[in-house]
């Protein structure tokens, strides 16, 4: 098969994320990847600014992760988790319990981030059912969030830029507060939490839990907010007896500068979702951790069982690679790497803030965001090819050009990425002014 055969077959038969088959997206074919580079079928290589959606924190084709996968595949790639267990799952659970707060004591190994959110929601709902309070089944969240694409997860995504309009009438009705307003700890003011307090005071009798992405709202808009907000949320949940769910699928494993974003706020959730970087980007795996209170509460009458059990639960291959990825992360000076990336993103991107087309430039940990005053969707017919021509892989969406590179990226490679962002801004400005 030649490259063009693959692209033609793909355009005729394959779905891509959020795509149409009648107007198939412009694609680039990747044949291999190594370090921070994606190697394209046309012979070019590009620096990956996306870490394959937050996941490839150690870069691609890492010898230790490769070896872990090879060692495990020669033992067993998979066995069912019903009635069986194995060292990769136990070892991973040990690591997750050690790394997170002592209060988080139980681990559910899910197969994708969205499923880990479904499991978190089921944990919360089943907890209240077992307490004889099945009327407590709604969730409160903030607008601007993203929690995944399955139905339960979609119900707590932003109701406007999420997919609610496509599925109205089918999605569970949840309670939405305005998004956090205080972008940083310095800006924090108690009034930021007041709308949440009012909604909880009004609806707590029917509410099971609050769910939120701590510190960083990712795919819903790449917005950062104050850690004080999380402290205030925890207090409110305690006051009204609500469970608190943190979705750290994007922020987990060091991305914000903290191993987990909740540690910046020094508050502990009752339920924690992890995914994306869990396997260092090697394969799909996620986890839902919960407290003793939630875990044993679900079985309050000695009868309740958590009603979830995917076929590929606890996949040994994924768990073994996840263990290796975690060990690799902890043995590295990841704080220093994230800190240097952060400082360079700050200094390289800050000058862009002066451009007319740029609404905001913001950096948190190893995440850099340039928000434009115009949406990029009208430019998506030429932009992906233009971006690859700059020697980088960046995937803008809505008004946002953003990167979250692998932690192993060096100064020169990161400069190529930030320079490309400047080129994108310039090219979009030119097109906008000529229309
Ligand atoms: C990506 C993401 C999800 C969904 O994870 P999938 O593995 O794509 O199902 C959920 N929550 C957050 C915060 C995410 O970034």
Short mmCIF file of C-alpha atoms and ligand atoms in Angstrom, two decimals:
data_model
loop_
_atom_site.label_atom_id
_atom_site.label_comp_id
_atom_site.label_asym_id
_atom_site.label_seq_id
_atom_site.Cartn_x
_atom_site.Cartn_y
_atom_site.Cartn_z
CA UNK A 1 0.00 0.00 0.00
CA UNK A 2 1.37 3.39 -0.90
CA UNK A 3 0.77 6.42 1.21
CA UNK A 4 -1.86 7.78 -1.14
CA UNK A 5 -3.69 4.43 -1.10
CA UNK A 6 -3.95 4.65 2.66
CA UNK A 7 -5.16 8.23 2.63
CA UNK A 8 -7.72 7.48 -0.08
CA UNK A 9 -9.05 4.40 1.71
CA UNK A 10 -9.14 6.32 4.98
CA UNK A 11 -11.11 9.17 3.42
CA UNK A 12 -13.59 6.66 2.00
CA UNK A 13 -14.06 4.44 5.07
CA UNK A 14 -12.68 5.69 8.37
CA UNK A 15 -14.14 7.92 11.02
CA UNK A 16 -11.78 10.30 12.78
CA UNK A 17 -12.50 12.23 16.00
CA UNK A 18 -15.51 14.51 15.53
CA UNK A 19 -15.44 14.07 11.75
CA UNK A 20 -17.80 13.89 8.80
CA UNK A 21 -17.49 11.17 6.16
CA UNK A 22 -18.87 13.43 3.46
CA UNK A 23 -16.29 16.11 4.20
CA UNK A 24 -13.41 13.98 5.44
CA UNK A 25 -10.70 15.85 7.36
CA UNK A 26 -7.28 16.58 5.89
CA UNK A 27 -4.94 13.91 7.27
CA UNK A 28 -1.24 13.20 7.53
CA UNK A 29 -0.05 9.61 7.64
CA UNK A 30 2.41 8.73 10.42
CA UNK A 31 4.68 5.72 9.92
CA UNK A 32 6.66 5.85 13.16
CA UNK A 33 7.45 8.10 16.07
CA UNK A 34 10.48 8.58 18.25
CA UNK A 35 11.32 10.99 21.04
CA UNK A 36 9.39 14.19 20.30
CA UNK A 37 9.14 13.43 16.58
CA UNK A 38 6.36 12.00 14.44
CA UNK A 39 7.71 10.55 11.20
CA UNK A 40 5.36 11.12 8.29
CA UNK A 41 4.86 8.83 5.31
CA UNK A 42 6.03 11.60 2.96
CA UNK A 43 9.46 11.51 4.63
CA UNK A 44 9.09 14.61 6.77
CA UNK A 45 9.32 14.58 10.55
CA UNK A 46 7.48 16.99 12.81
CA UNK A 47 7.84 17.91 16.48
CA UNK A 48 4.77 16.87 18.43
CA UNK A 49 3.29 19.69 20.50
CA UNK A 50 0.24 17.68 21.54
CA UNK A 51 1.79 14.62 23.25
CA UNK A 52 -0.98 12.71 21.46
CA UNK A 53 -3.58 14.52 23.57
CA UNK A 54 -1.69 14.89 26.84
CA UNK A 55 -0.54 11.28 26.98
CA UNK A 56 2.99 10.78 25.54
CA UNK A 57 4.80 12.52 28.40
CA UNK A 58 8.07 10.56 27.91
CA UNK A 59 8.03 10.93 24.13
CA UNK A 60 7.59 8.10 21.62
CA UNK A 61 9.31 4.76 21.27
CA UNK A 62 10.87 4.93 24.71
CA UNK A 63 13.24 1.98 25.21
CA UNK A 64 12.05 1.25 28.75
CA UNK A 65 8.36 1.39 27.90
CA UNK A 66 8.99 -0.73 24.80
CA UNK A 67 10.85 -3.30 26.89
CA UNK A 68 8.09 -3.41 29.51
CA UNK A 69 5.53 -4.09 26.78
CA UNK A 70 7.72 -6.79 25.20
CA UNK A 71 8.37 -8.52 28.52
CA UNK A 72 4.69 -8.55 29.37
CA UNK A 73 3.47 -9.66 25.96
CA UNK A 74 5.63 -12.79 26.24
CA UNK A 75 3.86 -13.64 29.51
CA UNK A 76 0.29 -12.70 28.59
CA UNK A 77 -1.28 -9.82 26.72
CA UNK A 78 -4.61 -10.16 28.43
CA UNK A 79 -6.76 -12.27 30.70
CA UNK A 80 -10.22 -11.47 32.00
CA UNK A 81 -10.35 -9.68 35.37
CA UNK A 82 -13.52 -11.39 36.54
CA UNK A 83 -12.40 -14.08 39.00
CA UNK A 84 -8.71 -13.62 38.08
CA UNK A 85 -5.98 -11.18 39.05
CA UNK A 86 -2.35 -10.60 38.13
CA UNK A 87 0.80 -8.79 39.13
CA UNK A 88 0.54 -5.93 36.57
CA UNK A 89 -2.85 -4.85 37.95
CA UNK A 90 -1.82 -5.26 41.58
CA UNK A 91 1.48 -3.44 41.01
CA UNK A 92 -0.27 -0.57 39.29
CA UNK A 93 -2.88 -0.26 42.04
CA UNK A 94 -0.07 -0.20 44.63
CA UNK A 95 1.64 2.62 42.79
CA UNK A 96 -1.55 4.66 42.34
CA UNK A 97 -2.46 4.27 46.01
CA UNK A 98 1.08 5.23 47.08
CA UNK A 99 1.23 8.26 44.80
CA UNK A 100 -2.13 9.73 45.69
CA UNK A 101 -3.48 10.86 49.05
CA UNK A 102 -3.78 8.20 51.80
CA UNK A 103 -7.54 8.77 51.77
CA UNK A 104 -7.78 7.31 48.24
CA UNK A 105 -7.68 3.62 48.90
CA UNK A 106 -9.53 1.71 46.18
CA UNK A 107 -8.80 1.48 42.47
CA UNK A 108 -11.08 0.61 39.55
CA UNK A 109 -9.09 -0.02 36.36
CA UNK A 110 -11.11 1.26 33.43
CA UNK A 111 -10.32 1.07 29.74
CA UNK A 112 -10.68 4.73 28.73
CA UNK A 113 -10.94 8.10 30.40
CA UNK A 114 -14.62 8.41 29.55
CA UNK A 115 -15.31 5.03 31.11
CA UNK A 116 -13.44 6.06 34.27
CA UNK A 117 -15.81 9.05 34.46
CA UNK A 118 -18.82 6.76 33.99
CA UNK A 119 -17.47 4.61 36.82
CA UNK A 120 -16.96 7.69 39.02
CA UNK A 121 -20.57 8.72 38.38
CA UNK A 122 -21.81 5.19 39.13
CA UNK A 123 -19.78 5.15 42.36
CA UNK A 124 -21.42 8.40 43.46
CA UNK A 125 -24.94 7.31 42.52
CA UNK A 126 -24.58 3.83 43.99
CA UNK A 127 -23.17 5.32 47.18
CA UNK A 128 -26.39 7.25 47.71
CA UNK A 129 -28.60 4.35 46.65
CA UNK A 130 -26.93 2.22 49.32
CA UNK A 131 -27.55 4.97 51.90
CA UNK A 132 -31.26 4.80 51.02
CA UNK A 133 -31.14 8.20 49.28
CA UNK A 134 -31.64 7.30 45.63
CA UNK A 135 -33.17 10.74 45.02
CA UNK A 136 -29.61 12.10 45.25
CA UNK A 137 -28.65 11.38 41.66
CA UNK A 138 -27.81 14.66 39.96
CA UNK A 139 -24.32 16.09 39.57
CA UNK A 140 -23.20 19.67 39.84
CA UNK A 141 -20.41 20.85 37.60
CA UNK A 142 -19.14 24.08 36.10
CA UNK A 143 -19.62 25.28 32.54
CA UNK A 144 -16.63 25.01 30.23
CA UNK A 145 -15.76 21.49 31.39
CA UNK A 146 -14.90 18.38 29.42
CA UNK A 147 -15.24 14.86 30.84
CA UNK A 148 -15.46 12.56 27.83
CA UNK A 149 -17.80 11.42 25.09
CA UNK A 150 -19.92 8.63 26.62
CA UNK A 151 -23.42 9.56 27.77
CA UNK A 152 -22.82 10.05 31.47
CA UNK A 153 -19.60 11.95 30.80
CA UNK A 154 -21.26 14.07 28.09
CA UNK A 155 -24.00 15.07 30.52
CA UNK A 156 -21.40 16.96 32.60
CA UNK A 157 -19.51 18.50 29.64
CA UNK A 158 -20.16 22.13 28.84
CA UNK A 159 -23.80 22.28 27.71
CA UNK A 160 -23.08 24.81 24.94
CA UNK A 161 -19.74 23.83 23.41
CA UNK A 162 -20.19 20.19 24.43
CA UNK A 163 -22.57 17.93 22.54
CA UNK A 164 -25.77 18.59 24.42
CA UNK A 165 -27.65 20.06 21.47
CA UNK A 166 -27.18 16.82 19.51
CA UNK A 167 -28.58 14.66 22.28
CA UNK A 168 -31.01 16.88 24.13
CA UNK A 169 -33.77 14.85 25.68
CA UNK A 170 -31.48 11.84 26.06
CA UNK A 171 -28.80 13.20 28.37
CA UNK A 172 -29.18 13.19 32.14
CA UNK A 173 -30.04 16.69 33.38
CA UNK A 174 -27.25 18.00 35.54
CA UNK A 175 -26.74 21.28 37.38
CA UNK A 176 -24.34 23.82 35.89
CA UNK A 177 -22.60 26.66 37.70
CA UNK A 178 -20.73 29.42 35.86
CA UNK A 179 -17.08 28.56 35.15
CA UNK A 180 -14.52 29.64 37.75
CA UNK A 181 -13.56 33.29 37.10
CA UNK A 182 -10.36 33.71 39.11
CA UNK A 183 -7.59 32.77 36.70
CA UNK A 184 -4.89 32.64 39.35
CA UNK A 185 -4.46 32.40 43.10
CA UNK A 186 -3.65 36.12 43.28
CA UNK A 187 -7.05 37.02 41.84
CA UNK A 188 -8.98 34.82 44.22
CA UNK A 189 -12.10 36.26 45.74
CA UNK A 190 -14.75 34.39 47.74
CA UNK A 191 -17.47 35.67 45.42
CA UNK A 192 -16.18 33.29 42.73
CA UNK A 193 -17.70 30.37 44.61
CA UNK A 194 -21.00 32.10 45.48
CA UNK A 195 -22.98 30.80 42.46
CA UNK A 196 -21.97 27.25 43.39
CA UNK A 197 -22.93 27.81 47.01
CA UNK A 198 -26.36 29.09 45.93
CA UNK A 199 -26.99 26.11 43.62
CA UNK A 200 -25.89 23.60 46.25
CA UNK A 201 -28.00 25.26 48.93
CA UNK A 202 -31.00 24.99 46.61
CA UNK A 203 -30.49 21.50 45.15
CA UNK A 204 -28.40 19.48 47.61
CA UNK A 205 -31.28 17.15 48.47
CA UNK A 206 -31.18 15.76 44.95
CA UNK A 207 -27.43 16.05 44.38
CA UNK A 208 -25.00 13.15 44.54
CA UNK A 209 -21.69 14.82 43.80
CA UNK A 210 -19.74 17.70 42.33
CA UNK A 211 -17.46 16.85 39.39
CA UNK A 212 -14.73 19.15 38.08
CA UNK A 213 -11.33 19.18 36.36
CA UNK A 214 -9.00 20.65 39.01
CA UNK A 215 -6.99 23.80 38.07
CA UNK A 216 -7.23 23.35 34.30
CA UNK A 217 -10.35 23.07 32.18
CA UNK A 218 -8.87 21.20 29.22
CA UNK A 219 -10.74 20.32 26.04
CA UNK A 220 -13.66 22.55 27.12
CA UNK A 221 -11.58 25.70 26.60
CA UNK A 222 -8.06 25.42 28.08
CA UNK A 223 -8.80 27.71 31.00
CA UNK A 224 -6.85 27.88 34.26
CA UNK A 225 -8.31 28.80 37.62
CA UNK A 226 -7.33 29.36 41.23
CA UNK A 227 -6.58 26.50 43.62
CA UNK A 228 -8.61 28.41 46.23
CA UNK A 229 -11.69 27.54 44.22
CA UNK A 230 -11.04 23.85 44.90
CA UNK A 231 -10.60 24.50 48.62
CA UNK A 232 -13.92 26.34 48.67
CA UNK A 233 -15.60 23.51 46.74
CA UNK A 234 -14.30 20.92 49.20
CA UNK A 235 -15.68 22.96 52.11
CA UNK A 236 -19.08 23.22 50.44
CA UNK A 237 -19.18 19.50 49.71
CA UNK A 238 -18.32 18.75 53.33
CA UNK A 239 -20.94 21.19 54.56
CA UNK A 240 -23.70 19.57 52.48
CA UNK A 241 -22.47 15.97 52.57
CA UNK A 242 -21.76 15.83 48.85
CA UNK A 243 -19.12 13.69 47.20
CA UNK A 244 -16.37 15.50 45.29
CA UNK A 245 -15.05 14.01 42.04
CA UNK A 246 -11.85 15.35 40.47
CA UNK A 247 -11.29 14.48 36.82
CA UNK A 248 -7.48 14.53 36.47
CA UNK A 249 -7.43 12.63 33.20
CA UNK A 250 -5.65 15.56 31.54
CA UNK A 251 -3.87 17.15 34.51
CA UNK A 252 -2.50 14.00 36.18
CA UNK A 253 1.15 12.90 36.16
CA UNK A 254 2.86 16.25 36.44
CA UNK A 255 1.40 18.34 33.62
CA UNK A 256 0.49 21.33 35.82
CA UNK A 257 3.77 21.23 37.77
CA UNK A 258 2.20 19.15 40.52
CA UNK A 259 2.09 15.37 40.24
CA UNK A 260 -1.69 15.76 40.56
CA UNK A 261 -3.39 19.13 40.25
CA UNK A 262 -5.41 18.60 43.45
CA UNK A 263 -2.13 18.74 45.40
CA UNK A 264 -1.80 22.42 44.44
CA UNK A 265 -4.98 23.07 46.40
CA UNK A 266 -4.13 20.70 49.22
CA UNK A 267 -7.61 19.22 49.10
CA UNK A 268 -8.50 15.60 48.49
CA UNK A 269 -11.44 14.42 46.40
CA UNK A 270 -13.61 11.44 47.33
CA UNK A 271 -13.24 10.08 43.80
CA UNK A 272 -10.36 10.68 41.37
CA UNK A 273 -10.24 9.87 37.64
CA UNK A 274 -6.90 9.28 35.91
CA UNK A 275 -6.12 8.40 32.30
CA UNK A 276 -4.26 9.83 29.30
CA UNK A 277 -0.60 9.95 30.56
CA UNK A 278 -1.19 6.88 32.76
CA UNK A 279 0.52 4.58 30.24
CA UNK A 280 2.85 7.29 28.92
CA UNK A 281 0.68 7.34 25.81
CA UNK A 282 1.28 3.70 24.91
CA UNK A 283 -2.22 2.30 25.11
CA UNK A 284 -5.62 2.95 26.47
CA UNK A 285 -6.03 2.66 30.24
CA UNK A 286 -7.67 4.75 32.94
CA UNK A 287 -8.39 4.43 36.63
CA UNK A 288 -11.00 5.62 39.09
CA UNK A 289 -9.77 5.86 42.68
CA UNK A 290 -12.05 6.35 45.63
CA UNK A 291 -12.04 6.67 49.39
CA UNK A 292 -12.84 3.96 51.91
CA UNK A 293 -16.07 5.79 52.72
CA UNK A 294 -17.27 5.64 49.11
CA UNK A 295 -16.06 2.09 48.48
CA UNK A 296 -17.57 0.56 51.58
CA UNK A 297 -20.57 2.88 51.40
CA UNK A 298 -21.60 1.34 48.07
CA UNK A 299 -22.00 -1.96 49.90
CA UNK A 300 -23.68 -0.41 52.94
CA UNK A 301 -26.18 -3.22 53.30
CA UNK A 302 -23.56 -5.83 52.49
CA UNK A 303 -25.31 -6.38 49.15
CA UNK A 304 -24.28 -3.54 46.88
CA UNK A 305 -21.76 -4.31 44.17
CA UNK A 306 -20.26 -1.68 41.88
CA UNK A 307 -22.04 -2.27 38.58
CA UNK A 308 -19.24 -2.06 36.05
CA UNK A 309 -16.88 -4.62 34.50
CA UNK A 310 -15.33 -4.01 31.08
CA UNK A 311 -14.04 -6.97 29.04
CA UNK A 312 -10.54 -5.49 29.00
CA UNK A 313 -10.57 -4.37 32.65
CA UNK A 314 -7.08 -4.32 34.13
CA UNK A 315 -5.44 -5.28 30.82
CA UNK A 316 -2.02 -6.67 31.89
CA UNK A 317 -0.12 -5.18 28.96
CA UNK A 318 -1.46 -1.68 29.65
CA UNK A 319 -0.97 -2.04 33.42
CA UNK A 320 2.66 -3.19 33.01
CA UNK A 321 3.48 -0.25 30.75
CA UNK A 322 1.69 2.10 33.16
CA UNK A 323 3.87 0.83 36.04
CA UNK A 324 6.98 1.44 33.96
CA UNK A 325 5.80 4.88 32.90
CA UNK A 326 5.17 5.88 36.50
CA UNK A 327 8.57 4.56 37.61
CA UNK A 328 10.22 6.42 34.77
CA UNK A 329 8.44 9.64 35.70
CA UNK A 330 9.31 9.40 39.37
CA UNK A 331 12.96 8.57 38.66
CA UNK A 332 13.24 11.60 36.37
CA UNK A 333 13.54 15.23 37.37
CA UNK A 334 10.08 15.90 35.96
CA UNK A 335 9.45 18.94 38.17
CA UNK A 336 12.52 20.58 36.67
CA UNK A 337 11.49 19.60 33.11
CA UNK A 338 7.96 20.93 33.54
CA UNK A 339 9.33 24.06 35.20
CA UNK A 340 11.75 24.76 32.32
CA UNK A 341 9.09 24.12 29.69
CA UNK A 342 6.78 26.45 31.61
CA UNK A 343 9.37 29.24 31.81
CA UNK A 344 10.20 28.97 28.12
CA UNK A 345 6.53 28.85 27.07
CA UNK A 346 6.02 31.99 29.15
CA UNK A 347 8.92 33.92 27.59
CA UNK A 348 8.47 32.66 24.01
CA UNK A 349 4.69 33.14 23.85
CA UNK A 350 4.27 36.35 25.88
CA UNK A 351 5.21 38.69 22.98
CA UNK A 352 2.25 37.32 20.99
CA UNK A 353 -0.14 38.99 23.43
CA UNK A 354 0.51 42.31 21.65
CA UNK A 355 -0.98 41.07 18.37
CA UNK A 356 -4.45 42.32 17.41
CA UNK A 357 -5.74 38.83 16.79
CA UNK A 358 -4.58 37.54 20.17
CA UNK A 359 -7.02 37.75 23.05
CA UNK A 360 -4.92 36.02 25.69
CA UNK A 361 -1.69 34.14 26.23
CA UNK A 362 -1.55 31.85 29.24
CA UNK A 363 0.75 29.19 30.61
CA UNK A 364 0.29 26.68 33.43
CA UNK A 365 2.95 24.03 33.99
CA UNK A 366 3.83 22.47 30.65
CA UNK A 367 0.70 23.83 28.92
CA UNK A 368 0.85 26.88 26.69
CA UNK A 369 -2.27 28.51 25.25
CA UNK A 370 -2.77 31.32 22.76
CA UNK A 371 -6.40 32.33 22.55
CA UNK A 372 -7.44 34.27 19.45
CA UNK A 373 -10.29 36.72 19.00
CA UNK A 374 -11.57 34.69 16.03
CA UNK A 375 -12.47 31.00 15.68
CA UNK A 376 -10.05 28.85 13.70
CA UNK A 377 -12.69 26.51 12.24
CA UNK A 378 -13.03 28.53 9.01
CA UNK A 379 -9.29 28.04 8.47
CA UNK A 380 -9.15 24.30 8.95
CA UNK A 381 -9.05 23.67 5.18
CA UNK A 382 -5.50 25.08 4.93
CA UNK A 383 -4.24 25.28 8.51
CA UNK A 384 -3.27 21.62 9.17
CA UNK A 385 -1.02 21.52 6.08
CA UNK A 386 0.45 24.92 6.95
CA UNK A 387 1.24 23.71 10.47
CA UNK A 388 3.02 20.58 9.24
CA UNK A 389 4.98 22.78 6.82
CA UNK A 390 6.36 24.55 9.93
CA UNK A 391 7.83 21.21 11.06
CA UNK A 392 5.41 20.74 13.94
CA UNK A 393 2.27 18.92 14.95
CA UNK A 394 -0.21 21.26 16.62
CA UNK A 395 -3.96 20.89 16.41
CA UNK A 396 -5.85 24.14 17.08
CA UNK A 397 -9.53 24.11 17.96
CA UNK A 398 -12.15 26.83 18.24
CA UNK A 399 -10.25 30.02 19.23
CA UNK A 400 -7.29 28.15 20.65
CA UNK A 401 -3.76 27.32 19.59
CA UNK A 402 -2.24 25.32 22.41
CA UNK A 403 0.57 22.90 23.14
CA UNK A 404 1.42 20.45 25.90
CA UNK A 405 4.65 18.85 24.68
CA UNK A 406 6.35 15.69 25.97
CA UNK A 407 8.40 16.47 29.11
CA UNK A 408 11.59 15.32 27.33
CA UNK A 409 11.46 18.18 24.81
CA UNK A 410 14.62 20.34 24.73
CA UNK A 411 14.92 24.11 24.39
CA UNK A 412 15.55 24.13 20.64
CA UNK A 413 12.70 21.75 19.91
CA UNK A 414 10.32 23.79 22.05
CA UNK A 415 11.45 26.94 20.26
CA UNK A 416 10.42 25.35 16.96
CA UNK A 417 6.95 24.81 18.42
CA UNK A 418 6.55 28.31 19.85
CA UNK A 419 7.93 29.84 16.66
CA UNK A 420 5.36 27.82 14.69
CA UNK A 421 2.60 29.21 16.90
CA UNK A 422 3.77 32.74 16.03
CA UNK A 423 3.73 31.76 12.33
CA UNK A 424 0.19 30.38 12.67
CA UNK A 425 -0.99 33.60 14.31
CA UNK A 426 0.64 35.65 11.55
CA UNK A 427 -0.85 33.51 8.77
CA UNK A 428 -4.35 33.59 10.28
CA UNK A 429 -4.06 37.37 10.76
CA UNK A 430 -3.17 37.78 7.11
CA UNK A 431 -6.09 35.64 5.92
CA UNK A 432 -8.50 37.40 8.26
CA UNK A 433 -7.48 40.85 7.06
CA UNK A 434 -7.78 39.82 3.41
CA UNK A 435 -11.39 38.65 3.83
C1 LIG B 1 -9.59 13.20 27.53
C2 LIG B 1 -10.41 13.45 28.74
C3 LIG B 1 -11.47 12.59 29.10
C4 LIG B 1 -11.87 11.41 28.25
O1 LIG B 1 -10.88 10.44 28.15
P1 LIG B 1 -10.92 9.40 26.91
O2 LIG B 1 -9.77 8.47 27.19
O3 LIG B 1 -10.76 10.20 25.66
O4 LIG B 1 -12.24 8.72 26.97
C5 LIG B 1 -12.16 12.87 30.26
N1 LIG B 1 -11.85 13.93 31.03
C6 LIG B 1 -10.83 14.76 30.73
C7 LIG B 1 -10.52 15.90 31.64
C8 LIG B 1 -10.09 14.56 29.57
O5 LIG B 1 -9.11 15.42 29.25
#
